[in-house]
Amino acid sequence: MVLLNPGPVNVSERVRQALVKPDICHREEEFSELLHRIQTKLLSAFVPGAESEYVAVLMTGSGTAAVEAALMSSLPHGKRMLILNNGVYGERMSQIIGLHRLGVSELKYEWTVRPDPERLLLALRQHPEVHVVGMVHHETTTGLLNPVHEVAEIVDNQNRVFVLDAVSALAGETLDIAKSHIYMVVGTAGKCIQGFPGVSFVLVRKGFVEKMRAYPKRSWYLHLTHYIDNEGRGMIPFTPAVQVYYAFDEALNELLEEGVSNRIQRYKKMATVIREGMAKLGVKPLLPVERQSNTITAYHLPEGLSYHVLHDRLKQQGYVIYAGQGNLENKIFRVANMGALTEGQFGGFLNAFEQACRQK
Ligand SMILES: *Cc1c(COP(=O)(O)O)cnc(C)c1O
């Protein structure tokens, strides 16, 4: 099955084979070494040249676990968080903070609109109680790319902390974490890094780790400094999904061999193949090209075709597309191009799509 959903993704045979390793105990040095290898590779992939300024904190759980850990661990007592919300994942950040009864404010936008840095600057000047700003890099809801560098610059100039959900962006979009002084960046194994779902991580700036130690502990499982202290000694505080970590390590080998910027270019090229093919078939994208990411395109459903019918016809031919969420459900469908897929497979998808539209 060719997965055109934004994670889990198709992985290479090499990554799949890496699951089949001997059983090990996570309290033994074999696991410490594995953990250390993964951390080192994450830092060299995503903060090259500034490896010593960041720590990579790994945890077992899907991307949301790491997002929740980053949010709950970064807020001092009595301060507020400001979320730039323009999609399901921005909304989720707000909901997480709200659920824990911590102070949250929002700058809310239509799902097809980018947050506006001027409005953020104004809000930060007016609200000294806001300590942390949260935003999604690539809003998976629509495939919209948010202005991460502009926002990071304002957050840094205003001496606030930036928590970035880059779960669907890392290894798919260009991001200079260290240069932009982003304190926390959340990622996952199972999207553009082309590993399996089940391990996620937060890249944290070291200077900020010391500050975080003074913040309240709000969760047993998701308290970041607890992980940082244990992982500093080569341990994970809870039982990790050991086999998934092995596959993650292999996926990172693959990523570093390919090169992060080559990976990004490959995704960009595959997105172009899909976009040109769909344009020829007259299918209309939700967003103008300058707002689109390298890895997801949202399309209006063709006239007279429901999502379920389209989905089922394509699945019969071996391709899984993805539905719209929230108020875009039944209006759009999404095609992701993350994962170990070839140009030929996208050509096959376009043929299958044309047939699915013609079928009566
Ligand atoms: C996939 C995704 C997540 C995490 O989702 P999980 O299902 O928990 O892995 C978080 N944020 C964004 C932007 C995502 O695309």
mmCIF file of C-alpha atoms and ligand atoms in Angstrom:
data_model
loop_
_atom_site.group_PDB
_atom_site.id
_atom_site.type_symbol
_atom_site.label_atom_id
_atom_site.label_comp_id
_atom_site.label_asym_id
_atom_site.label_seq_id
_atom_site.Cartn_x
_atom_site.Cartn_y
_atom_site.Cartn_z
ATOM 1 C CA MET A 1 0.000 0.000 0.000
ATOM 2 C CA VAL A 2 1.327 3.453 -0.893
ATOM 3 C CA LEU A 3 0.630 5.789 2.047
ATOM 4 C CA LEU A 4 -0.195 9.335 0.990
ATOM 5 C CA ASN A 5 -1.232 10.316 4.519
ATOM 6 C CA PRO A 6 1.008 12.483 6.748
ATOM 7 C CA GLY A 7 2.372 9.639 8.855
ATOM 8 C CA PRO A 8 2.754 6.806 9.463
ATOM 9 C CA VAL A 9 4.793 6.730 6.277
ATOM 10 C CA ASN A 10 6.191 4.016 4.052
ATOM 11 C CA VAL A 11 9.648 3.120 5.323
ATOM 12 C CA SER A 12 12.549 1.525 3.450
ATOM 13 C CA GLU A 13 13.292 -2.179 3.733
ATOM 14 C CA ARG A 14 16.444 -1.253 5.592
ATOM 15 C CA VAL A 15 14.497 0.559 8.313
ATOM 16 C CA ARG A 16 11.952 -2.276 8.540
ATOM 17 C CA GLN A 17 14.711 -4.859 8.960
ATOM 18 C CA ALA A 18 16.211 -2.829 11.802
ATOM 19 C CA LEU A 19 13.183 -3.779 13.930
ATOM 20 C CA VAL A 20 14.422 -7.342 14.045
ATOM 21 C CA LYS A 21 17.219 -7.035 16.583
ATOM 22 C CA PRO A 22 17.941 -9.153 19.643
ATOM 23 C CA ASP A 23 15.797 -8.511 22.731
ATOM 24 C CA ILE A 24 17.596 -6.134 25.068
ATOM 25 C CA CYS A 25 16.945 -4.649 28.470
ATOM 26 C CA HIS A 26 16.651 -0.896 28.479
ATOM 27 C CA ARG A 27 18.657 -0.713 31.708
ATOM 28 C CA GLU A 28 21.726 -2.214 30.016
ATOM 29 C CA GLU A 29 24.516 -0.437 28.224
ATOM 30 C CA GLU A 30 23.329 -1.660 24.790
ATOM 31 C CA PHE A 31 20.307 0.561 25.170
ATOM 32 C CA SER A 32 22.334 3.509 26.500
ATOM 33 C CA GLU A 33 24.509 3.291 23.406
ATOM 34 C CA LEU A 34 21.489 3.159 21.116
ATOM 35 C CA LEU A 35 19.974 6.170 22.870
ATOM 36 C CA HIS A 36 23.211 8.096 22.610
ATOM 37 C CA ARG A 37 23.555 7.302 18.888
ATOM 38 C CA ILE A 38 20.054 8.553 18.183
ATOM 39 C CA GLN A 39 20.606 11.758 20.163
ATOM 40 C CA THR A 40 23.895 12.489 18.408
ATOM 41 C CA LYS A 41 22.344 11.953 14.976
ATOM 42 C CA LEU A 42 19.319 14.110 15.762
ATOM 43 C CA LEU A 43 21.588 16.969 16.797
ATOM 44 C CA SER A 44 23.811 16.659 13.745
ATOM 45 C CA ALA A 45 20.768 16.520 11.455
ATOM 46 C CA PHE A 46 18.827 19.427 12.939
ATOM 47 C CA VAL A 47 21.272 21.734 14.749
ATOM 48 C CA PRO A 48 24.444 21.242 12.680
ATOM 49 C CA GLY A 49 27.292 23.358 14.053
ATOM 50 C CA ALA A 50 25.404 23.994 17.314
ATOM 51 C CA GLU A 51 25.235 20.407 18.613
ATOM 52 C CA SER A 52 26.741 21.419 21.952
ATOM 53 C CA GLU A 53 24.022 24.035 22.544
ATOM 54 C CA TYR A 54 21.046 21.652 22.388
ATOM 55 C CA VAL A 55 19.903 18.398 23.944
ATOM 56 C CA ALA A 56 17.725 15.867 22.156
ATOM 57 C CA VAL A 57 15.145 14.463 24.579
ATOM 58 C CA LEU A 58 13.588 11.183 23.453
ATOM 59 C CA MET A 59 10.374 9.621 24.650
ATOM 60 C CA THR A 60 8.097 6.772 23.725
ATOM 61 C CA GLY A 61 4.821 8.102 22.390
ATOM 62 C CA SER A 62 3.465 9.675 19.222
ATOM 63 C CA GLY A 63 4.180 13.299 18.323
ATOM 64 C CA THR A 64 1.435 14.643 20.568
ATOM 65 C CA ALA A 65 3.200 13.219 23.636
ATOM 66 C CA ALA A 66 6.278 15.303 22.882
ATOM 67 C CA VAL A 67 4.189 18.398 22.094
ATOM 68 C CA GLU A 68 2.400 18.030 25.437
ATOM 69 C CA ALA A 69 5.711 17.475 27.249
ATOM 70 C CA ALA A 70 7.245 20.589 25.691
ATOM 71 C CA LEU A 71 4.252 22.785 26.527
ATOM 72 C CA MET A 72 3.809 21.633 30.105
ATOM 73 C CA SER A 73 7.482 21.817 30.932
ATOM 74 C CA SER A 74 8.177 25.298 29.554
ATOM 75 C CA LEU A 75 5.817 27.510 31.531
ATOM 76 C CA PRO A 76 6.872 29.152 34.815
ATOM 77 C CA HIS A 77 4.301 29.441 37.565
ATOM 78 C CA GLY A 78 1.838 32.301 37.037
ATOM 79 C CA LYS A 79 2.832 33.064 33.431
ATOM 80 C CA ARG A 80 0.785 32.610 30.267
ATOM 81 C CA MET A 81 1.286 31.014 26.928
ATOM 82 C CA LEU A 82 0.292 32.553 23.596
ATOM 83 C CA ILE A 83 -0.617 30.183 20.779
ATOM 84 C CA LEU A 84 -0.738 31.167 17.119
ATOM 85 C CA ASN A 85 -3.656 29.047 16.033
ATOM 86 C CA ASN A 86 -4.440 28.458 12.356
ATOM 87 C CA GLY A 87 -5.319 24.788 12.232
ATOM 88 C CA VAL A 88 -6.069 21.583 14.093
ATOM 89 C CA TYR A 89 -2.565 21.302 15.575
ATOM 90 C CA GLY A 90 -2.393 24.906 16.744
ATOM 91 C CA GLU A 91 -5.813 24.361 18.305
ATOM 92 C CA ARG A 92 -4.472 21.235 19.990
ATOM 93 C CA MET A 93 -1.622 23.212 21.588
ATOM 94 C CA SER A 94 -4.184 25.595 23.096
ATOM 95 C CA GLN A 95 -6.352 22.753 24.292
ATOM 96 C CA ILE A 96 -3.445 21.019 26.005
ATOM 97 C CA ILE A 97 -2.587 24.151 27.980
ATOM 98 C CA GLY A 98 -6.256 24.787 28.770
ATOM 99 C CA LEU A 99 -6.769 21.226 29.964
ATOM 100 C CA HIS A 100 -3.987 21.625 32.489
ATOM 101 C CA ARG A 101 -5.635 24.887 33.626
ATOM 102 C CA LEU A 102 -2.604 26.918 32.702
ATOM 103 C CA GLY A 103 -3.081 30.375 31.238
ATOM 104 C CA VAL A 104 -3.462 30.422 27.494
ATOM 105 C CA SER A 105 -4.234 33.191 25.012
ATOM 106 C CA GLU A 106 -4.610 32.807 21.278
ATOM 107 C CA LEU A 107 -4.122 34.710 18.098
ATOM 108 C CA LYS A 108 -6.580 32.854 15.929
ATOM 109 C CA TYR A 109 -6.625 32.802 12.137
ATOM 110 C CA GLU A 110 -8.592 31.182 9.349
ATOM 111 C CA TRP A 111 -7.096 27.831 8.449
ATOM 112 C CA THR A 112 -5.883 29.078 5.096
ATOM 113 C CA VAL A 113 -4.218 32.201 6.533
ATOM 114 C CA ARG A 114 -0.732 32.646 7.948
ATOM 115 C CA PRO A 115 -0.233 34.209 11.387
ATOM 116 C CA ASP A 116 0.817 37.806 11.064
ATOM 117 C CA PRO A 117 4.099 38.708 12.804
ATOM 118 C CA GLU A 118 3.059 42.370 13.368
ATOM 119 C CA ARG A 119 0.051 41.304 15.410
ATOM 120 C CA LEU A 120 2.280 39.003 17.454
ATOM 121 C CA LEU A 121 4.716 41.817 18.181
ATOM 122 C CA LEU A 122 1.878 44.022 19.370
ATOM 123 C CA ALA A 123 0.442 41.264 21.572
ATOM 124 C CA LEU A 124 3.805 40.582 23.200
ATOM 125 C CA ARG A 125 4.344 44.277 23.905
ATOM 126 C CA GLN A 126 0.898 44.545 25.480
ATOM 127 C CA HIS A 127 1.082 41.336 27.517
ATOM 128 C CA PRO A 128 4.189 40.994 29.675
ATOM 129 C CA GLU A 129 2.564 37.996 31.410
ATOM 130 C CA VAL A 130 3.012 35.962 28.224
ATOM 131 C CA HIS A 131 6.205 33.982 28.668
ATOM 132 C CA VAL A 132 5.955 31.335 25.953
ATOM 133 C CA VAL A 133 4.802 31.486 22.333
ATOM 134 C CA GLY A 134 3.682 28.283 20.636
ATOM 135 C CA MET A 135 3.218 27.701 16.918
ATOM 136 C CA VAL A 136 3.082 24.871 14.420
ATOM 137 C CA HIS A 137 5.715 25.044 11.680
ATOM 138 C CA HIS A 138 3.810 23.120 9.041
ATOM 139 C CA GLU A 139 0.031 23.018 9.685
ATOM 140 C CA THR A 140 -0.773 19.499 8.598
ATOM 141 C CA THR A 141 -4.485 20.417 8.537
ATOM 142 C CA THR A 142 -4.096 22.226 5.229
ATOM 143 C CA GLY A 143 -0.444 21.779 4.243
ATOM 144 C CA LEU A 144 0.202 25.414 5.118
ATOM 145 C CA LEU A 145 3.683 26.607 5.979
ATOM 146 C CA ASN A 146 3.818 29.142 8.811
ATOM 147 C CA PRO A 147 6.365 32.024 8.856
ATOM 148 C CA VAL A 148 8.644 30.383 11.388
ATOM 149 C CA HIS A 149 11.735 32.538 10.981
ATOM 150 C CA GLU A 150 9.814 35.833 11.218
ATOM 151 C CA VAL A 151 7.960 34.639 14.306
ATOM 152 C CA ALA A 152 11.141 33.296 15.900
ATOM 153 C CA GLU A 153 12.852 36.641 15.435
ATOM 154 C CA ILE A 154 10.066 38.539 17.185
ATOM 155 C CA VAL A 155 9.851 36.016 20.025
ATOM 156 C CA ASP A 156 13.608 36.212 20.528
ATOM 157 C CA ASN A 157 13.727 40.046 20.342
ATOM 158 C CA GLN A 158 10.935 40.227 22.898
ATOM 159 C CA ASN A 159 12.803 37.814 25.214
ATOM 160 C CA ARG A 160 10.147 35.125 25.176
ATOM 161 C CA VAL A 161 10.429 31.378 24.742
ATOM 162 C CA PHE A 162 9.407 29.819 21.421
ATOM 163 C CA VAL A 163 7.962 26.292 21.410
ATOM 164 C CA LEU A 164 7.690 25.034 17.848
ATOM 165 C CA ASP A 165 5.663 22.001 16.810
ATOM 166 C CA ALA A 166 7.754 20.867 13.849
ATOM 167 C CA VAL A 167 6.384 17.316 13.970
ATOM 168 C CA SER A 168 5.371 17.328 10.307
ATOM 169 C CA ALA A 169 8.171 19.675 9.184
ATOM 170 C CA LEU A 170 11.538 18.372 10.401
ATOM 171 C CA ALA A 171 13.416 16.833 7.434
ATOM 172 C CA GLY A 172 10.709 18.193 5.114
ATOM 173 C CA GLU A 173 11.186 21.956 5.434
ATOM 174 C CA THR A 174 14.213 24.181 5.870
ATOM 175 C CA LEU A 175 14.632 25.323 9.470
ATOM 176 C CA ASP A 176 17.628 26.929 11.144
ATOM 177 C CA ILE A 177 16.832 26.196 14.784
ATOM 178 C CA ALA A 178 20.049 27.462 16.342
ATOM 179 C CA LYS A 179 20.329 30.664 14.306
ATOM 180 C CA SER A 180 16.716 31.538 15.050
ATOM 181 C CA HIS A 181 17.278 30.902 18.776
ATOM 182 C CA ILE A 182 14.324 28.559 19.012
ATOM 183 C CA TYR A 183 14.333 27.034 22.499
ATOM 184 C CA MET A 184 12.140 24.007 21.897
ATOM 185 C CA VAL A 185 11.419 22.092 18.725
ATOM 186 C CA VAL A 186 9.206 19.024 18.707
ATOM 187 C CA GLY A 187 9.607 16.190 16.199
ATOM 188 C CA THR A 188 8.707 12.568 15.605
ATOM 189 C CA ALA A 189 10.277 9.486 14.036
ATOM 190 C CA GLY A 190 7.277 8.573 11.918
ATOM 191 C CA LYS A 191 6.894 11.431 9.424
ATOM 192 C CA CYS A 192 9.625 13.023 7.265
ATOM 193 C CA ILE A 193 12.413 11.176 9.127
ATOM 194 C CA GLN A 194 10.930 7.985 7.673
ATOM 195 C CA GLY A 195 10.994 5.833 10.813
ATOM 196 C CA PHE A 196 8.096 4.108 12.557
ATOM 197 C CA PRO A 197 5.602 5.884 14.802
ATOM 198 C CA GLY A 198 6.138 5.449 18.545
ATOM 199 C CA VAL A 199 9.186 7.594 19.334
ATOM 200 C CA SER A 200 9.100 11.361 19.491
ATOM 201 C CA PHE A 201 11.533 13.968 20.694
ATOM 202 C CA VAL A 202 12.101 17.560 21.763
ATOM 203 C CA LEU A 203 15.237 19.501 20.891
ATOM 204 C CA VAL A 204 15.835 21.868 23.818
ATOM 205 C CA ARG A 205 18.323 24.696 24.072
ATOM 206 C CA LYS A 206 20.688 23.944 26.944
ATOM 207 C CA GLY A 207 20.538 27.385 28.539
ATOM 208 C CA PHE A 208 16.793 26.928 28.876
ATOM 209 C CA VAL A 209 17.078 23.519 30.533
ATOM 210 C CA GLU A 210 18.428 25.132 33.698
ATOM 211 C CA LYS A 211 15.446 27.511 33.839
ATOM 212 C CA MET A 212 12.985 24.665 33.268
ATOM 213 C CA ARG A 213 14.221 22.866 36.359
ATOM 214 C CA ALA A 214 12.620 25.571 38.486
ATOM 215 C CA TYR A 215 9.183 25.183 36.830
ATOM 216 C CA PRO A 216 6.395 23.091 38.394
ATOM 217 C CA LYS A 217 6.165 19.401 37.589
ATOM 218 C CA ARG A 218 2.791 18.989 35.909
ATOM 219 C CA SER A 219 2.903 15.425 34.644
ATOM 220 C CA TRP A 220 4.536 12.226 35.732
ATOM 221 C CA TYR A 221 5.193 10.798 32.273
ATOM 222 C CA LEU A 222 5.737 14.010 30.332
ATOM 223 C CA HIS A 223 8.041 16.089 32.527
ATOM 224 C CA LEU A 224 10.964 16.993 30.286
ATOM 225 C CA THR A 225 13.686 17.625 32.860
ATOM 226 C CA HIS A 226 13.011 14.180 34.309
ATOM 227 C CA TYR A 227 13.927 12.736 30.902
ATOM 228 C CA ILE A 228 16.888 15.059 30.513
ATOM 229 C CA ASP A 229 18.379 14.023 33.871
ATOM 230 C CA ASN A 230 17.923 10.303 33.190
ATOM 231 C CA GLU A 231 19.057 10.479 29.581
ATOM 232 C CA GLY A 232 22.172 12.344 30.703
ATOM 233 C CA ARG A 233 23.038 9.082 32.474
ATOM 234 C CA GLY A 234 22.149 6.977 29.413
ATOM 235 C CA MET A 235 18.741 5.942 30.707
ATOM 236 C CA ILE A 236 15.114 6.567 29.907
ATOM 237 C CA PRO A 237 12.901 6.860 32.981
ATOM 238 C CA PHE A 238 10.168 4.579 31.548
ATOM 239 C CA THR A 239 10.210 1.428 29.414
ATOM 240 C CA PRO A 240 10.962 2.571 25.863
ATOM 241 C CA ALA A 241 9.666 0.949 22.653
ATOM 242 C CA VAL A 242 13.117 -0.585 22.159
ATOM 243 C CA GLN A 243 12.592 -2.045 18.668
ATOM 244 C CA VAL A 244 11.147 1.216 17.376
ATOM 245 C CA TYR A 245 14.266 3.006 18.651
ATOM 246 C CA TYR A 246 16.449 0.624 16.632
ATOM 247 C CA ALA A 247 14.477 1.431 13.503
ATOM 248 C CA PHE A 248 14.639 5.147 14.322
ATOM 249 C CA ASP A 249 18.434 4.907 14.541
ATOM 250 C CA GLU A 250 18.526 3.304 11.087
ATOM 251 C CA ALA A 251 16.140 5.922 9.672
ATOM 252 C CA LEU A 252 18.525 8.607 10.951
ATOM 253 C CA ASN A 253 21.455 6.833 9.254
ATOM 254 C CA GLU A 254 19.472 6.966 6.053
ATOM 255 C CA LEU A 255 18.597 10.629 6.545
ATOM 256 C CA LEU A 256 22.222 11.626 7.199
ATOM 257 C CA GLU A 257 23.438 9.609 4.203
ATOM 258 C CA GLU A 258 20.885 11.264 1.950
ATOM 259 C CA GLY A 259 21.546 14.646 3.612
ATOM 260 C CA VAL A 260 18.801 16.736 5.217
ATOM 261 C CA SER A 261 18.789 19.338 2.438
ATOM 262 C CA ASN A 262 18.666 16.623 -0.245
ATOM 263 C CA ARG A 263 15.753 15.009 1.578
ATOM 264 C CA ILE A 264 13.946 18.357 1.570
ATOM 265 C CA GLN A 265 14.676 18.826 -2.139
ATOM 266 C CA ARG A 266 13.418 15.323 -2.914
ATOM 267 C CA TYR A 267 10.137 16.014 -1.117
ATOM 268 C CA LYS A 268 9.789 19.342 -2.879
ATOM 269 C CA LYS A 269 10.287 17.632 -6.229
ATOM 270 C CA MET A 270 7.724 14.912 -5.439
ATOM 271 C CA ALA A 271 5.208 17.562 -4.361
ATOM 272 C CA THR A 272 5.764 19.279 -7.696
ATOM 273 C CA VAL A 273 5.138 16.030 -9.580
ATOM 274 C CA ILE A 274 1.813 15.636 -7.756
ATOM 275 C CA ARG A 275 0.864 19.307 -8.150
ATOM 276 C CA GLU A 276 1.589 19.413 -11.881
ATOM 277 C CA GLY A 277 -0.254 16.138 -12.449
ATOM 278 C CA MET A 278 -3.299 17.242 -10.479
ATOM 279 C CA ALA A 279 -3.357 20.627 -12.258
ATOM 280 C CA LYS A 280 -3.530 18.759 -15.580
ATOM 281 C CA LEU A 281 -6.533 16.852 -14.258
ATOM 282 C CA GLY A 282 -8.162 20.148 -13.260
ATOM 283 C CA VAL A 283 -8.136 19.442 -9.509
ATOM 284 C CA LYS A 284 -7.941 22.660 -7.501
ATOM 285 C CA PRO A 285 -5.610 23.108 -4.524
ATOM 286 C CA LEU A 286 -6.937 24.749 -1.349
ATOM 287 C CA LEU A 287 -3.904 27.020 -0.958
ATOM 288 C CA PRO A 288 -1.914 29.151 -3.380
ATOM 289 C CA VAL A 289 1.499 27.673 -4.123
ATOM 290 C CA GLU A 290 3.473 30.182 -2.012
ATOM 291 C CA ARG A 291 1.751 28.982 1.167
ATOM 292 C CA GLN A 292 2.147 25.256 0.450
ATOM 293 C CA SER A 293 4.626 23.033 2.261
ATOM 294 C CA ASN A 294 6.894 20.514 0.528
ATOM 295 C CA THR A 295 5.005 17.490 1.780
ATOM 296 C CA ILE A 296 1.229 17.967 1.788
ATOM 297 C CA THR A 297 -1.238 19.321 -0.740
ATOM 298 C CA ALA A 298 -4.879 19.836 0.155
ATOM 299 C CA TYR A 299 -7.342 19.716 -2.751
ATOM 300 C CA HIS A 300 -10.982 20.552 -3.179
ATOM 301 C CA LEU A 301 -12.947 17.377 -3.867
ATOM 302 C CA PRO A 302 -13.802 17.026 -7.554
ATOM 303 C CA GLU A 303 -17.416 17.954 -8.365
ATOM 304 C CA GLY A 304 -19.863 15.131 -7.648
ATOM 305 C CA LEU A 305 -17.339 12.891 -5.885
ATOM 306 C CA SER A 306 -17.533 12.308 -2.139
ATOM 307 C CA TYR A 307 -14.401 11.755 -0.088
ATOM 308 C CA HIS A 308 -15.400 8.207 0.809
ATOM 309 C CA VAL A 309 -15.974 7.147 -2.773
ATOM 310 C CA LEU A 310 -12.711 8.715 -3.914
ATOM 311 C CA HIS A 311 -10.814 7.190 -0.990
ATOM 312 C CA ASP A 312 -12.227 3.704 -1.564
ATOM 313 C CA ARG A 313 -11.571 3.718 -5.303
ATOM 314 C CA LEU A 314 -7.967 4.786 -4.753
ATOM 315 C CA LYS A 315 -7.442 2.308 -1.946
ATOM 316 C CA GLN A 316 -8.582 -0.491 -4.248
ATOM 317 C CA GLN A 317 -5.714 0.492 -6.496
ATOM 318 C CA GLY A 318 -3.238 0.591 -3.603
ATOM 319 C CA TYR A 319 -3.158 4.288 -2.630
ATOM 320 C CA VAL A 320 -4.261 5.767 0.699
ATOM 321 C CA ILE A 321 -5.218 9.453 0.685
ATOM 322 C CA TYR A 322 -6.246 11.479 3.733
ATOM 323 C CA ALA A 323 -9.482 13.261 4.641
ATOM 324 C CA GLY A 324 -9.948 16.879 5.641
ATOM 325 C CA GLN A 325 -10.452 17.675 9.344
ATOM 326 C CA GLY A 326 -12.940 19.860 11.211
ATOM 327 C CA ASN A 327 -14.909 22.192 8.974
ATOM 328 C CA LEU A 328 -12.906 21.050 5.933
ATOM 329 C CA GLU A 329 -14.136 17.488 6.343
ATOM 330 C CA ASN A 330 -16.161 16.490 3.253
ATOM 331 C CA LYS A 331 -14.770 19.502 1.379
ATOM 332 C CA ILE A 332 -11.154 18.635 0.793
ATOM 333 C CA PHE A 333 -8.788 15.684 0.644
ATOM 334 C CA ARG A 334 -5.068 15.667 1.322
ATOM 335 C CA VAL A 335 -2.200 14.039 -0.489
ATOM 336 C CA ALA A 336 1.046 13.769 1.452
ATOM 337 C CA ASN A 337 4.375 12.871 -0.091
ATOM 338 C CA MET A 338 6.378 11.912 2.992
ATOM 339 C CA GLY A 339 8.140 8.582 3.171
ATOM 340 C CA ALA A 340 10.339 6.265 1.134
ATOM 341 C CA LEU A 341 8.439 6.669 -2.140
ATOM 342 C CA THR A 342 9.663 7.057 -5.705
ATOM 343 C CA GLU A 343 8.618 9.319 -8.538
ATOM 344 C CA GLY A 344 7.212 6.227 -10.296
ATOM 345 C CA GLN A 345 4.863 5.619 -7.396
ATOM 346 C CA PHE A 346 3.523 9.168 -7.639
ATOM 347 C CA GLY A 347 3.037 8.659 -11.392
ATOM 348 C CA GLY A 348 1.046 5.527 -10.543
ATOM 349 C CA PHE A 349 -1.042 7.514 -8.094
ATOM 350 C CA LEU A 350 -1.871 10.159 -10.707
ATOM 351 C CA ASN A 351 -3.023 7.450 -13.129
ATOM 352 C CA ALA A 352 -5.122 5.834 -10.425
ATOM 353 C CA PHE A 353 -6.595 9.232 -9.569
ATOM 354 C CA GLU A 354 -7.591 9.900 -13.164
ATOM 355 C CA GLN A 355 -9.296 6.519 -13.335
ATOM 356 C CA ALA A 356 -11.057 7.059 -10.005
ATOM 357 C CA CYS A 357 -12.542 10.319 -11.327
ATOM 358 C CA ARG A 358 -13.775 8.690 -14.545
ATOM 359 C CA GLN A 359 -15.285 5.612 -12.854
ATOM 360 C CA LYS A 360 -19.092 5.694 -12.786
HETATM 361 C C1 LIG B 1 1.262 14.470 13.242
HETATM 362 C C2 LIG B 1 1.323 15.748 13.968
HETATM 363 C C3 LIG B 1 1.383 15.805 15.361
HETATM 364 C C4 LIG B 1 1.359 14.596 16.241
HETATM 365 O O1 LIG B 1 0.371 13.689 15.952
HETATM 366 P P1 LIG B 1 0.475 12.201 16.534
HETATM 367 O O2 LIG B 1 -0.715 11.558 15.921
HETATM 368 O O3 LIG B 1 0.432 12.297 17.985
HETATM 369 O O4 LIG B 1 1.789 11.662 16.046
HETATM 370 C C5 LIG B 1 1.547 17.038 15.977
HETATM 371 N N1 LIG B 1 1.618 18.144 15.247
HETATM 372 C C6 LIG B 1 1.571 18.150 13.908
HETATM 373 C C7 LIG B 1 1.713 19.441 13.177
HETATM 374 C C8 LIG B 1 1.421 16.949 13.229
HETATM 375 O O5 LIG B 1 1.372 16.933 11.895
#
